[in-house]
Amino acid sequence: MEKIQMTTPIVEMDGDEMTRVLWKRIKEILILPYVDLKTEYYDLGLQHRDETADTVTVESALATKKYGVAVKCATITPNVQRMSEYRLHEMWKSPNGTIRRILDGTVFRAPIVCRGIRSYVPTWTKPIVLARHAYGDVYSAVDAVAAEGNKVYLVAEDKEGREVSRQLVHDFNGTTGVVQGMHNCDASIRSFAHTCFKYALEQKLPMIFATKDTISKVYDGRFKQIFAETYAQYEAAFERAGIWYLYTLIDDAVARVVRSEGGLLWACKNYDGDVMSDMVATAYGSLGMMTSVLVSPDGKYEYEAAHGTVTRHYYKYLKGEETSTNSVATIFAWTGALKKRGELDGNAALSAFAARLERATLQTIEEGEMTGDLVPLFSREGITPKKLSSEGFLQAVAERLAQ
Ligand code: NAP
Ligand code: MG
């Protein structure tokens, strides 16, 4: 059989623990037999990040800027315990954070919907894609404790240090308390808006954006205004594509999303996105069925699974015990990258292969063969779900792919 050829490489970012184990096997048994795979390989495994003083992460992000498409394995974000476990020279920053900063991207998270796996919200039959504005607000705020008797102000100075405005935040007369100052930048909000509108058009998804501008008139009002200005550039294209855009209050957005059947893009401010993405992910069942793509305003794409390195399973694997780790989100990270590469290069065979691999993966589950996390969620008449090992599931997909 002729293997599918590639013209441009995909940036491959390897990772850690159980997902690193799955990564290798996905390539070996699901991709390499069919595709003459061209990747530019970066090892983002924690040990190699440490050996390279984390320059490898930066290089992989720059390569993504160059080639336009990357696929990333889950990676460990070091904490105190990992410092000693891996004898690290430094507590390196989250690779995802580093890559996101370099690409100035927005993360879109989408559940993989398949027959037999019901959502906890039974009306959600189509995916809800959630976009989180991953810049500013409370995530880069400064805060402080206010002593009794303090008056706390919000002060602005111009470049020469001259005070241009001063507002009293609170007079802590007779009580102690806390204060916080946060910000966002018009350029960041605008690029978030563009990326969301573009993604909605590309995926043909209607889109909701919400803030609390009735309370936060200036701050959230700015988000509302920038989204409205930006949408003016997309309105005609939205109409042509037969999709809509709705700006509303966050309370109303939550109610609408819960009552919907899914099939929409929900653009969220930073904090809303943090909270709501966990809600949406949980409602769709398993973390193993959630994909994620980082999209930059100039159209660079990095695909990955939304879950982590599944440490608990990895420790079992190291002891030689059988694991049943869901590889679906990691498979879909690969298919997402292969599809996009095919689309950008006009390589229809590559995109078609990616679609075929996705179908084989879903078909495996729909026919009742799945990893342990999905078994309690599965219900289809006449089919008793069968729990497979990590390797067994990949083999079951490989069989269907070969047909
Ligand atoms: P996790 O790896 O997502 O796993 C948390 C738990 O969720 C697992 O123990 C497992 O539950 C379940 N789970 C997640 N993915 C699964 C899958 N594919 N198949 C089956 N079950 C799955 O999160 P964590 O344990 O909090 O974090 C582990 C490491 O991942 C950390 O070092 C963290 O820094 C890193 N992390 C990386 C990323 C990323 O690279 N994008 C994201 C998040 C976390 P049971 O144990 O009950 O089976
Ligand atoms: Mg969260």
GROMACS .gro file of C-alpha atoms and ligand atoms in nm:
model
  452
    1MET     CA    1   0.000   0.000   0.000
    2GLU     CA    2   0.121   0.351  -0.091
    3LYS     CA    3   0.168   0.574   0.211
    4ILE     CA    4   0.019   0.923   0.207
    5GLN     CA    5   0.289   1.183   0.142
    6MET     CA    6   0.326   1.514   0.324
    7THR     CA    7   0.481   1.833   0.187
    8THR     CA    8   0.513   2.040   0.507
    9PRO     CA    9   0.604   1.906   0.849
   10ILE     CA   10   0.382   1.920   1.155
   11VAL     CA   11   0.550   2.046   1.472
   12GLU     CA   12   0.545   1.752   1.712
   13MET     CA   13   0.570   1.830   2.084
   14ASP     CA   14   0.624   1.516   2.288
   15GLY     CA   15   0.530   1.513   2.655
   16ASP     CA   16   0.520   1.322   2.981
   17GLU     CA   17   0.403   1.016   3.172
   18MET     CA   18   0.103   0.812   3.053
   19THR     CA   19   0.028   1.040   2.760
   20ARG     CA   20   0.388   1.000   2.640
   21VAL     CA   21   0.336   0.624   2.641
   22LEU     CA   22   0.012   0.658   2.442
   23TRP     CA   23   0.173   0.911   2.208
   24LYS     CA   24   0.431   0.666   2.083
   25ARG     CA   25   0.177   0.388   2.031
   26ILE     CA   26  -0.074   0.613   1.850
   27LYS     CA   27   0.195   0.704   1.601
   28GLU     CA   28   0.322   0.348   1.563
   29ILE     CA   29  -0.003   0.168   1.510
   30LEU     CA   30  -0.251   0.426   1.386
   31ILE     CA   31  -0.054   0.677   1.179
   32LEU     CA   32   0.283   0.549   1.055
   33PRO     CA   33   0.137   0.248   0.866
   34TYR     CA   34  -0.064   0.491   0.650
   35VAL     CA   35   0.122   0.821   0.640
   36ASP     CA   36   0.479   0.901   0.547
   37LEU     CA   37   0.475   1.125   0.852
   38LYS     CA   38   0.686   1.440   0.839
   39THR     CA   39   0.727   1.609   1.176
   40GLU     CA   40   0.973   1.847   1.332
   41TYR     CA   41   1.016   1.681   1.670
   42TYR     CA   42   1.054   1.868   1.998
   43ASP     CA   43   1.082   1.672   2.320
   44LEU     CA   44   0.887   1.868   2.581
   45GLY     CA   45   0.922   1.585   2.831
   46LEU     CA   46   1.012   1.741   3.166
   47GLN     CA   47   1.361   1.592   3.175
   48HIS     CA   48   1.451   1.740   2.837
   49ARG     CA   49   1.295   2.075   2.924
   50ASP     CA   50   1.521   2.079   3.229
   51GLU     CA   51   1.830   1.978   3.028
   52THR     CA   52   1.767   2.260   2.780
   53ALA     CA   53   1.673   2.519   3.046
   54ASP     CA   54   1.328   2.514   2.884
   55THR     CA   55   1.458   2.660   2.556
   56VAL     CA   56   1.302   2.358   2.382
   57THR     CA   57   0.954   2.489   2.467
   58VAL     CA   58   1.031   2.828   2.319
   59GLU     CA   59   1.182   2.666   2.007
   60SER     CA   60   0.875   2.448   1.958
   61ALA     CA   61   0.649   2.754   1.977
   62LEU     CA   62   0.866   2.941   1.726
   63ALA     CA   63   0.852   2.640   1.496
   64THR     CA   64   0.472   2.651   1.522
   65LYS     CA   65   0.485   3.013   1.408
   66LYS     CA   66   0.695   2.902   1.112
   67TYR     CA   67   0.499   2.594   1.000
   68GLY     CA   68   0.150   2.686   1.122
   69VAL     CA   69   0.043   2.350   1.266
   70ALA     CA   70   0.152   2.169   1.583
   71VAL     CA   71   0.037   1.872   1.786
   72LYS     CA   72   0.122   1.856   2.155
   73CYS     CA   73   0.127   1.576   2.409
   74ALA     CA   74   0.026   1.658   2.767
   75THR     CA   75   0.317   1.781   2.978
   76ILE     CA   76   0.391   1.812   3.348
   77THR     CA   77   0.372   2.162   3.492
   78PRO     CA   78   0.639   2.148   3.763
   79ASN     CA   79   0.546   2.204   4.128
   80VAL     CA   80   0.742   2.151   4.449
   81GLN     CA   81   0.694   1.775   4.441
   82ARG     CA   82   0.810   1.748   4.077
   83MET     CA   83   1.123   1.950   4.164
   84SER     CA   84   1.253   1.663   4.372
   85GLU     CA   85   1.099   1.383   4.164
   86TYR     CA   86   1.286   1.506   3.852
   87ARG     CA   87   1.574   1.683   4.033
   88LEU     CA   88   1.493   2.000   3.841
   89HIS     CA   89   1.728   2.296   3.816
   90GLU     CA   90   1.432   2.535   3.826
   91MET     CA   91   1.056   2.526   3.861
   92TRP     CA   92   0.997   2.576   3.488
   93LYS     CA   93   0.679   2.752   3.384
   94SER     CA   94   0.383   2.574   3.232
   95PRO     CA   95   0.474   2.490   2.868
   96ASN     CA   96   0.118   2.568   2.763
   97GLY     CA   97   0.150   2.914   2.913
   98THR     CA   98   0.482   2.975   2.736
   99ILE     CA   99   0.347   2.857   2.400
  100ARG     CA  100   0.029   3.061   2.442
  101ARG     CA  101   0.227   3.376   2.517
  102ILE     CA  102   0.447   3.333   2.211
  103LEU     CA  103   0.156   3.258   1.977
  104ASP     CA  104  -0.079   3.511   2.147
  105GLY     CA  105  -0.342   3.245   2.100
  106THR     CA  106  -0.691   3.162   2.216
  107VAL     CA  107  -0.771   2.814   2.345
  108PHE     CA  108  -1.083   2.646   2.203
  109ARG     CA  109  -1.197   2.339   2.394
  110ALA     CA  110  -1.438   2.100   2.229
  111PRO     CA  111  -1.588   1.772   2.350
  112ILE     CA  112  -1.579   1.470   2.122
  113VAL     CA  113  -1.940   1.361   2.090
  114CYS     CA  114  -2.020   1.001   2.007
  115ARG     CA  115  -2.326   0.777   2.005
  116GLY     CA  116  -2.375   0.586   2.328
  117ILE     CA  117  -2.195   0.836   2.552
  118ARG     CA  118  -2.465   1.059   2.694
  119SER     CA  119  -2.398   1.402   2.831
  120TYR     CA  120  -2.512   1.481   3.186
  121VAL     CA  121  -2.723   1.748   3.017
  122PRO     CA  122  -2.930   1.520   2.794
  123THR     CA  123  -3.025   1.796   2.549
  124TRP     CA  124  -2.657   1.860   2.465
  125THR     CA  125  -2.632   1.637   2.162
  126LYS     CA  126  -2.381   1.854   1.977
  127PRO     CA  127  -2.049   1.987   2.105
  128ILE     CA  128  -2.027   2.314   2.294
  129VAL     CA  129  -1.696   2.471   2.200
  130LEU     CA  130  -1.564   2.703   2.466
  131ALA     CA  131  -1.313   2.981   2.403
  132ARG     CA  132  -1.140   3.139   2.698
  133HIS     CA  133  -0.971   3.478   2.679
  134ALA     CA  134  -0.649   3.374   2.846
  135TYR     CA  135  -0.514   3.721   2.922
  136GLY     CA  136  -0.546   3.956   3.215
  137ASP     CA  137  -0.832   4.024   3.456
  138VAL     CA  138  -0.799   3.853   3.793
  139TYR     CA  139  -0.517   3.625   3.661
  140SER     CA  140  -0.271   3.912   3.649
  141ALA     CA  141  -0.422   4.128   3.919
  142VAL     CA  142  -0.241   4.287   4.211
  143ASP     CA  143  -0.408   4.262   4.546
  144ALA     CA  144  -0.342   4.373   4.898
  145VAL     CA  145  -0.473   4.372   5.251
  146ALA     CA  146  -0.604   4.707   5.368
  147ALA     CA  147  -0.547   4.807   5.727
  148GLU     CA  148  -0.812   4.975   5.936
  149GLY     CA  149  -0.827   5.342   5.850
  150ASN     CA  150  -0.665   5.301   5.505
  151LYS     CA  151  -0.807   5.481   5.211
  152VAL     CA  152  -0.732   5.295   4.892
  153TYR     CA  153  -0.726   5.474   4.557
  154LEU     CA  154  -0.705   5.386   4.191
  155VAL     CA  155  -0.446   5.627   4.054
  156ALA     CA  156  -0.335   5.677   3.695
  157GLU     CA  157  -0.014   5.857   3.594
  158ASP     CA  158   0.100   5.963   3.249
  159LYS     CA  159   0.445   5.881   3.105
  160GLU     CA  160   0.600   6.177   3.290
  161GLY     CA  161   0.461   6.054   3.619
  162ARG     CA  162   0.197   6.325   3.649
  163GLU     CA  163  -0.121   6.212   3.815
  164VAL     CA  164  -0.408   6.215   3.564
  165SER     CA  165  -0.683   6.062   3.771
  166ARG     CA  166  -0.758   5.942   4.121
  167GLN     CA  167  -1.064   5.750   4.241
  168LEU     CA  168  -1.138   5.628   4.589
  169VAL     CA  169  -1.185   5.250   4.586
  170HIS     CA  170  -1.281   5.232   4.952
  171ASP     CA  171  -1.233   5.405   5.283
  172PHE     CA  172  -1.161   5.128   5.533
  173ASN     CA  173  -1.295   5.330   5.822
  174GLY     CA  174  -1.352   5.102   6.120
  175THR     CA  175  -1.263   4.777   5.944
  176THR     CA  176  -0.978   4.593   5.773
  177GLY     CA  177  -1.029   4.443   5.429
  178VAL     CA  178  -0.886   4.352   5.091
  179VAL     CA  179  -0.845   4.529   4.759
  180GLN     CA  180  -0.756   4.424   4.409
  181GLY     CA  181  -0.652   4.599   4.090
  182MET     CA  182  -0.683   4.428   3.757
  183HIS     CA  183  -0.649   4.521   3.392
  184ASN     CA  184  -0.694   4.415   3.037
  185CYS     CA  185  -0.564   4.557   2.709
  186ASP     CA  186  -0.772   4.664   2.410
  187ALA     CA  187  -0.532   4.492   2.170
  188SER     CA  188  -0.570   4.161   2.352
  189ILE     CA  189  -0.949   4.185   2.368
  190ARG     CA  190  -0.960   4.274   1.999
  191SER     CA  191  -0.738   3.986   1.893
  192PHE     CA  192  -0.949   3.750   2.108
  193ALA     CA  193  -1.263   3.877   1.931
  194HIS     CA  194  -1.109   3.829   1.584
  195THR     CA  195  -0.989   3.480   1.664
  196CYS     CA  196  -1.335   3.379   1.793
  197PHE     CA  197  -1.525   3.521   1.495
  198LYS     CA  198  -1.282   3.354   1.254
  199TYR     CA  199  -1.310   3.020   1.433
  200ALA     CA  200  -1.692   3.038   1.435
  201LEU     CA  201  -1.691   3.100   1.059
  202GLU     CA  202  -1.442   2.824   0.992
  203GLN     CA  203  -1.639   2.572   1.198
  204LYS     CA  204  -1.978   2.714   1.094
  205LEU     CA  205  -2.083   2.755   1.457
  206PRO     CA  206  -2.313   3.026   1.594
  207MET     CA  207  -2.143   3.223   1.869
  208ILE     CA  208  -2.230   3.373   2.207
  209PHE     CA  209  -2.021   3.625   2.398
  210ALA     CA  210  -2.121   3.755   2.738
  211THR     CA  211  -1.998   3.984   3.013
  212LYS     CA  212  -2.149   4.153   3.318
  213ASP     CA  213  -2.160   4.501   3.168
  214THR     CA  214  -2.468   4.605   3.370
  215ILE     CA  215  -2.251   4.600   3.683
  216SER     CA  216  -1.904   4.652   3.538
  217LYS     CA  217  -2.002   4.935   3.308
  218VAL     CA  218  -1.659   5.061   3.205
  219TYR     CA  219  -1.450   4.744   3.232
  220ASP     CA  220  -1.689   4.487   3.086
  221GLY     CA  221  -1.847   4.761   2.878
  222ARG     CA  222  -1.514   4.786   2.695
  223PHE     CA  223  -1.527   4.414   2.608
  224LYS     CA  224  -1.883   4.457   2.481
  225GLN     CA  225  -1.787   4.756   2.268
  226ILE     CA  226  -1.477   4.595   2.117
  227PHE     CA  227  -1.670   4.280   2.029
  228ALA     CA  228  -1.943   4.488   1.864
  229GLU     CA  229  -1.688   4.687   1.660
  230THR     CA  230  -1.507   4.371   1.558
  231TYR     CA  231  -1.826   4.187   1.465
  232ALA     CA  232  -1.911   4.462   1.216
  233GLN     CA  233  -1.627   4.320   1.004
  234TYR     CA  234  -1.772   3.968   1.014
  235GLU     CA  235  -2.146   4.030   1.006
  236ALA     CA  236  -2.186   3.981   0.631
  237ALA     CA  237  -1.978   3.663   0.636
  238PHE     CA  238  -2.184   3.528   0.928
  239GLU     CA  239  -2.504   3.591   0.731
  240ARG     CA  240  -2.364   3.420   0.424
  241ALA     CA  241  -2.259   3.122   0.636
  242GLY     CA  242  -2.605   3.105   0.794
  243ILE     CA  243  -2.476   3.147   1.150
  244TRP     CA  244  -2.556   3.409   1.415
  245TYR     CA  245  -2.372   3.603   1.684
  246LEU     CA  246  -2.532   3.703   2.012
  247TYR     CA  247  -2.396   3.936   2.277
  248THR     CA  248  -2.574   3.900   2.610
  249LEU     CA  249  -2.529   3.913   2.986
  250ILE     CA  250  -2.332   3.624   3.138
  251ASP     CA  251  -2.637   3.517   3.345
  252ASP     CA  252  -2.849   3.496   3.033
  253ALA     CA  253  -2.571   3.318   2.843
  254VAL     CA  254  -2.555   3.044   3.108
  255ALA     CA  255  -2.931   2.992   3.086
  256ARG     CA  256  -2.927   2.983   2.705
  257VAL     CA  257  -2.635   2.740   2.689
  258VAL     CA  258  -2.799   2.499   2.936
  259ARG     CA  259  -3.124   2.504   2.737
  260SER     CA  260  -2.945   2.463   2.401
  261GLU     CA  261  -2.871   2.144   2.211
  262GLY     CA  262  -2.505   2.246   2.186
  263GLY     CA  263  -2.350   2.312   1.849
  264LEU     CA  264  -2.225   2.659   1.936
  265LEU     CA  265  -1.914   2.853   2.023
  266TRP     CA  266  -1.919   3.015   2.366
  267ALA     CA  267  -1.661   3.292   2.396
  268CYS     CA  268  -1.580   3.368   2.759
  269LYS     CA  269  -1.385   3.622   2.956
  270ASN     CA  270  -1.088   3.475   3.140
  271TYR     CA  271  -1.256   3.381   3.470
  272ASP     CA  272  -1.585   3.272   3.312
  273GLY     CA  273  -1.388   3.051   3.073
  274ASP     CA  274  -1.187   2.896   3.356
  275VAL     CA  275  -1.500   2.797   3.547
  276MET     CA  276  -1.734   2.720   3.259
  277SER     CA  277  -1.483   2.504   3.073
  278ASP     CA  278  -1.469   2.271   3.372
  279MET     CA  279  -1.848   2.267   3.391
  280VAL     CA  280  -1.885   2.192   3.021
  281ALA     CA  281  -1.610   1.928   3.026
  282THR     CA  282  -1.764   1.748   3.322
  283ALA     CA  283  -2.111   1.757   3.167
  284TYR     CA  284  -1.984   1.584   2.853
  285GLY     CA  285  -1.857   1.291   3.057
  286SER     CA  286  -1.487   1.220   3.054
  287LEU     CA  287  -1.178   1.438   3.036
  288GLY     CA  288  -1.049   1.177   2.795
  289MET     CA  289  -1.304   1.301   2.540
  290MET     CA  290  -1.212   1.669   2.544
  291THR     CA  291  -0.984   1.823   2.282
  292SER     CA  292  -0.828   2.160   2.277
  293VAL     CA  293  -0.678   2.379   2.006
  294LEU     CA  294  -0.477   2.696   2.048
  295VAL     CA  295  -0.542   2.935   1.759
  296SER     CA  296  -0.339   3.250   1.705
  297PRO     CA  297  -0.488   3.562   1.544
  298ASP     CA  298  -0.268   3.507   1.236
  299GLY     CA  299  -0.393   3.151   1.190
  300LYS     CA  300  -0.143   2.918   1.360
  301TYR     CA  301  -0.286   2.604   1.522
  302GLU     CA  302  -0.167   2.385   1.808
  303TYR     CA  303  -0.377   2.077   1.887
  304GLU     CA  304  -0.379   1.882   2.211
  305ALA     CA  305  -0.589   1.681   2.453
  306ALA     CA  306  -0.746   1.892   2.728
  307HIS     CA  307  -0.643   1.649   3.003
  308GLY     CA  308  -0.307   1.614   3.176
  309THR     CA  309  -0.048   1.339   3.179
  310VAL     CA  310  -0.274   1.101   3.379
  311THR     CA  311  -0.011   1.048   3.649
  312ARG     CA  312  -0.206   0.793   3.854
  313HIS     CA  313  -0.229   0.557   3.554
  314TYR     CA  314   0.140   0.610   3.473
  315TYR     CA  315   0.248   0.493   3.817
  316LYS     CA  316   0.041   0.176   3.763
  317TYR     CA  317   0.201   0.135   3.420
  318LEU     CA  318   0.548   0.166   3.576
  319LYS     CA  319   0.463  -0.113   3.820
  320GLY     CA  320   0.375  -0.331   3.522
  321GLU     CA  321   0.002  -0.323   3.595
  322GLU     CA  322  -0.252  -0.300   3.317
  323THR     CA  323  -0.392   0.047   3.251
  324SER     CA  324  -0.709   0.157   3.076
  325THR     CA  325  -0.630   0.514   2.977
  326ASN     CA  326  -0.848   0.690   2.724
  327SER     CA  327  -0.645   0.791   2.418
  328VAL     CA  328  -0.932   0.947   2.222
  329ALA     CA  329  -0.848   1.312   2.293
  330THR     CA  330  -0.483   1.251   2.202
  331ILE     CA  331  -0.584   1.070   1.880
  332PHE     CA  332  -0.808   1.366   1.796
  333ALA     CA  333  -0.521   1.606   1.861
  334TRP     CA  334  -0.330   1.419   1.590
  335THR     CA  335  -0.625   1.407   1.352
  336GLY     CA  336  -0.691   1.777   1.410
  337ALA     CA  337  -0.331   1.859   1.316
  338LEU     CA  338  -0.325   1.622   1.015
  339LYS     CA  339  -0.656   1.763   0.886
  340LYS     CA  340  -0.539   2.121   0.921
  341ARG     CA  341  -0.203   2.039   0.756
  342GLY     CA  342  -0.393   1.874   0.471
  343GLU     CA  343  -0.622   2.174   0.438
  344LEU     CA  344  -0.335   2.426   0.433
  345ASP     CA  345  -0.128   2.222   0.186
  346GLY     CA  346  -0.417   2.123  -0.040
  347ASN     CA  347  -0.342   1.761   0.058
  348ALA     CA  348  -0.688   1.604   0.041
  349ALA     CA  349  -0.556   1.252   0.100
  350LEU     CA  350  -0.407   1.357   0.433
  351SER     CA  351  -0.728   1.524   0.552
  352ALA     CA  352  -0.932   1.225   0.438
  353PHE     CA  353  -0.706   0.990   0.633
  354ALA     CA  354  -0.753   1.200   0.947
  355ALA     CA  355  -1.130   1.184   0.907
  356ARG     CA  356  -1.108   0.808   0.858
  357LEU     CA  357  -0.907   0.768   1.179
  358GLU     CA  358  -1.164   0.976   1.368
  359ARG     CA  359  -1.447   0.759   1.236
  360ALA     CA  360  -1.264   0.437   1.326
  361THR     CA  361  -1.208   0.571   1.680
  362LEU     CA  362  -1.572   0.668   1.733
  363GLN     CA  363  -1.696   0.347   1.570
  364THR     CA  364  -1.492   0.145   1.819
  365ILE     CA  365  -1.668   0.312   2.111
  366GLU     CA  366  -2.009   0.308   1.945
  367GLU     CA  367  -1.972  -0.069   1.896
  368GLY     CA  368  -1.910  -0.108   2.268
  369GLU     CA  369  -1.530  -0.129   2.299
  370MET     CA  370  -1.383   0.144   2.518
  371THR     CA  371  -1.154   0.236   2.804
  372GLY     CA  372  -1.273   0.212   3.164
  373ASP     CA  373  -1.361   0.579   3.209
  374LEU     CA  374  -1.634   0.552   2.942
  375VAL     CA  375  -1.795   0.225   3.053
  376PRO     CA  376  -2.024   0.378   3.321
  377LEU     CA  377  -2.130   0.651   3.077
  378PHE     CA  378  -2.219   0.417   2.791
  379SER     CA  379  -2.567   0.312   2.703
  380ARG     CA  380  -2.684   0.174   2.369
  381GLU     CA  381  -2.959  -0.077   2.320
  382GLY     CA  382  -2.832  -0.429   2.268
  383ILE     CA  383  -2.467  -0.344   2.338
  384THR     CA  384  -2.287  -0.431   2.661
  385PRO     CA  385  -1.980  -0.211   2.692
  386LYS     CA  386  -1.649  -0.391   2.714
  387LYS     CA  387  -1.357  -0.239   2.905
  388LEU     CA  388  -1.029  -0.256   2.715
  389SER     CA  389  -0.674  -0.179   2.825
  390SER     CA  390  -0.493   0.127   2.692
  391GLU     CA  391  -0.319  -0.091   2.434
  392GLY     CA  392  -0.629  -0.301   2.366
  393PHE     CA  393  -0.830   0.005   2.272
  394LEU     CA  394  -0.564   0.126   2.028
  395GLN     CA  395  -0.556  -0.222   1.871
  396ALA     CA  396  -0.936  -0.219   1.840
  397VAL     CA  397  -0.919   0.115   1.658
  398ALA     CA  398  -0.636  -0.014   1.437
  399GLU     CA  399  -0.847  -0.313   1.330
  400ARG     CA  400  -1.133  -0.088   1.220
  401LEU     CA  401  -0.895   0.152   1.048
  402ALA     CA  402  -0.753  -0.135   0.847
  403GLN     CA  403  -1.097  -0.236   0.717
  404NAP     P1  404  -0.502   1.458   3.458
  404NAP     O1  405  -0.378   1.406   3.405
  404NAP     O2  406  -0.596   1.520   3.360
  404NAP     O3  407  -0.578   1.340   3.532
  404NAP     C1  408  -0.673   1.357   3.636
  404NAP     C2  409  -0.762   1.235   3.647
  404NAP     O4  410  -0.861   1.243   3.546
  404NAP     C3  411  -0.690   1.104   3.621
  404NAP     O5  412  -0.629   1.056   3.735
  404NAP     C4  413  -0.805   1.018   3.571
  404NAP     O6  414  -0.891   0.978   3.676
  404NAP     C5  415  -0.881   1.117   3.487
  404NAP     N1  416  -0.832   1.122   3.347
  404NAP     C6  417  -0.773   1.227   3.285
  404NAP     N2  418  -0.744   1.196   3.159
  404NAP     C7  419  -0.783   1.069   3.142
  404NAP     C8  420  -0.775   0.980   3.032
  404NAP     N3  421  -0.720   1.017   2.916
  404NAP     N4  422  -0.823   0.855   3.047
  404NAP     C9  423  -0.876   0.816   3.164
  404NAP     N5  424  -0.886   0.896   3.272
  404NAP    C10  425  -0.840   1.021   3.261
  404NAP     O7  426  -0.476   1.569   3.570
  404NAP     P2  427  -0.377   1.567   3.697
  404NAP     O8  428  -0.361   1.429   3.751
  404NAP     O9  429  -0.428   1.675   3.782
  404NAP    O10  430  -0.240   1.616   3.639
  404NAP    C11  431  -0.134   1.530   3.602
  404NAP    C12  432  -0.023   1.609   3.538
  404NAP    O11  433  -0.070   1.665   3.415
  404NAP    C13  434   0.027   1.726   3.622
  404NAP    O12  435   0.166   1.720   3.631
  404NAP    C14  436  -0.018   1.850   3.547
  404NAP    O13  437   0.078   1.952   3.557
  404NAP    C15  438  -0.030   1.801   3.406
  404NAP     N6  439  -0.133   1.869   3.324
  404NAP    C16  440  -0.096   1.900   3.196
  404NAP    C17  441  -0.187   1.956   3.109
  404NAP    C18  442  -0.144   1.986   2.969
  404NAP    O14  443  -0.033   1.958   2.930
  404NAP     N7  444  -0.229   2.041   2.889
  404NAP    C19  445  -0.319   1.981   3.152
  404NAP    C20  446  -0.353   1.946   3.283
  404NAP    C21  447  -0.260   1.890   3.367
  404NAP     P3  448  -0.875   0.840   3.758
  404NAP    O15  449  -0.745   0.851   3.827
  404NAP    O16  450  -0.992   0.846   3.848
  404NAP    O17  451  -0.879   0.727   3.660
  405MG      MG  452  -1.068   2.571   3.548
   0.00000   0.00000   0.00000
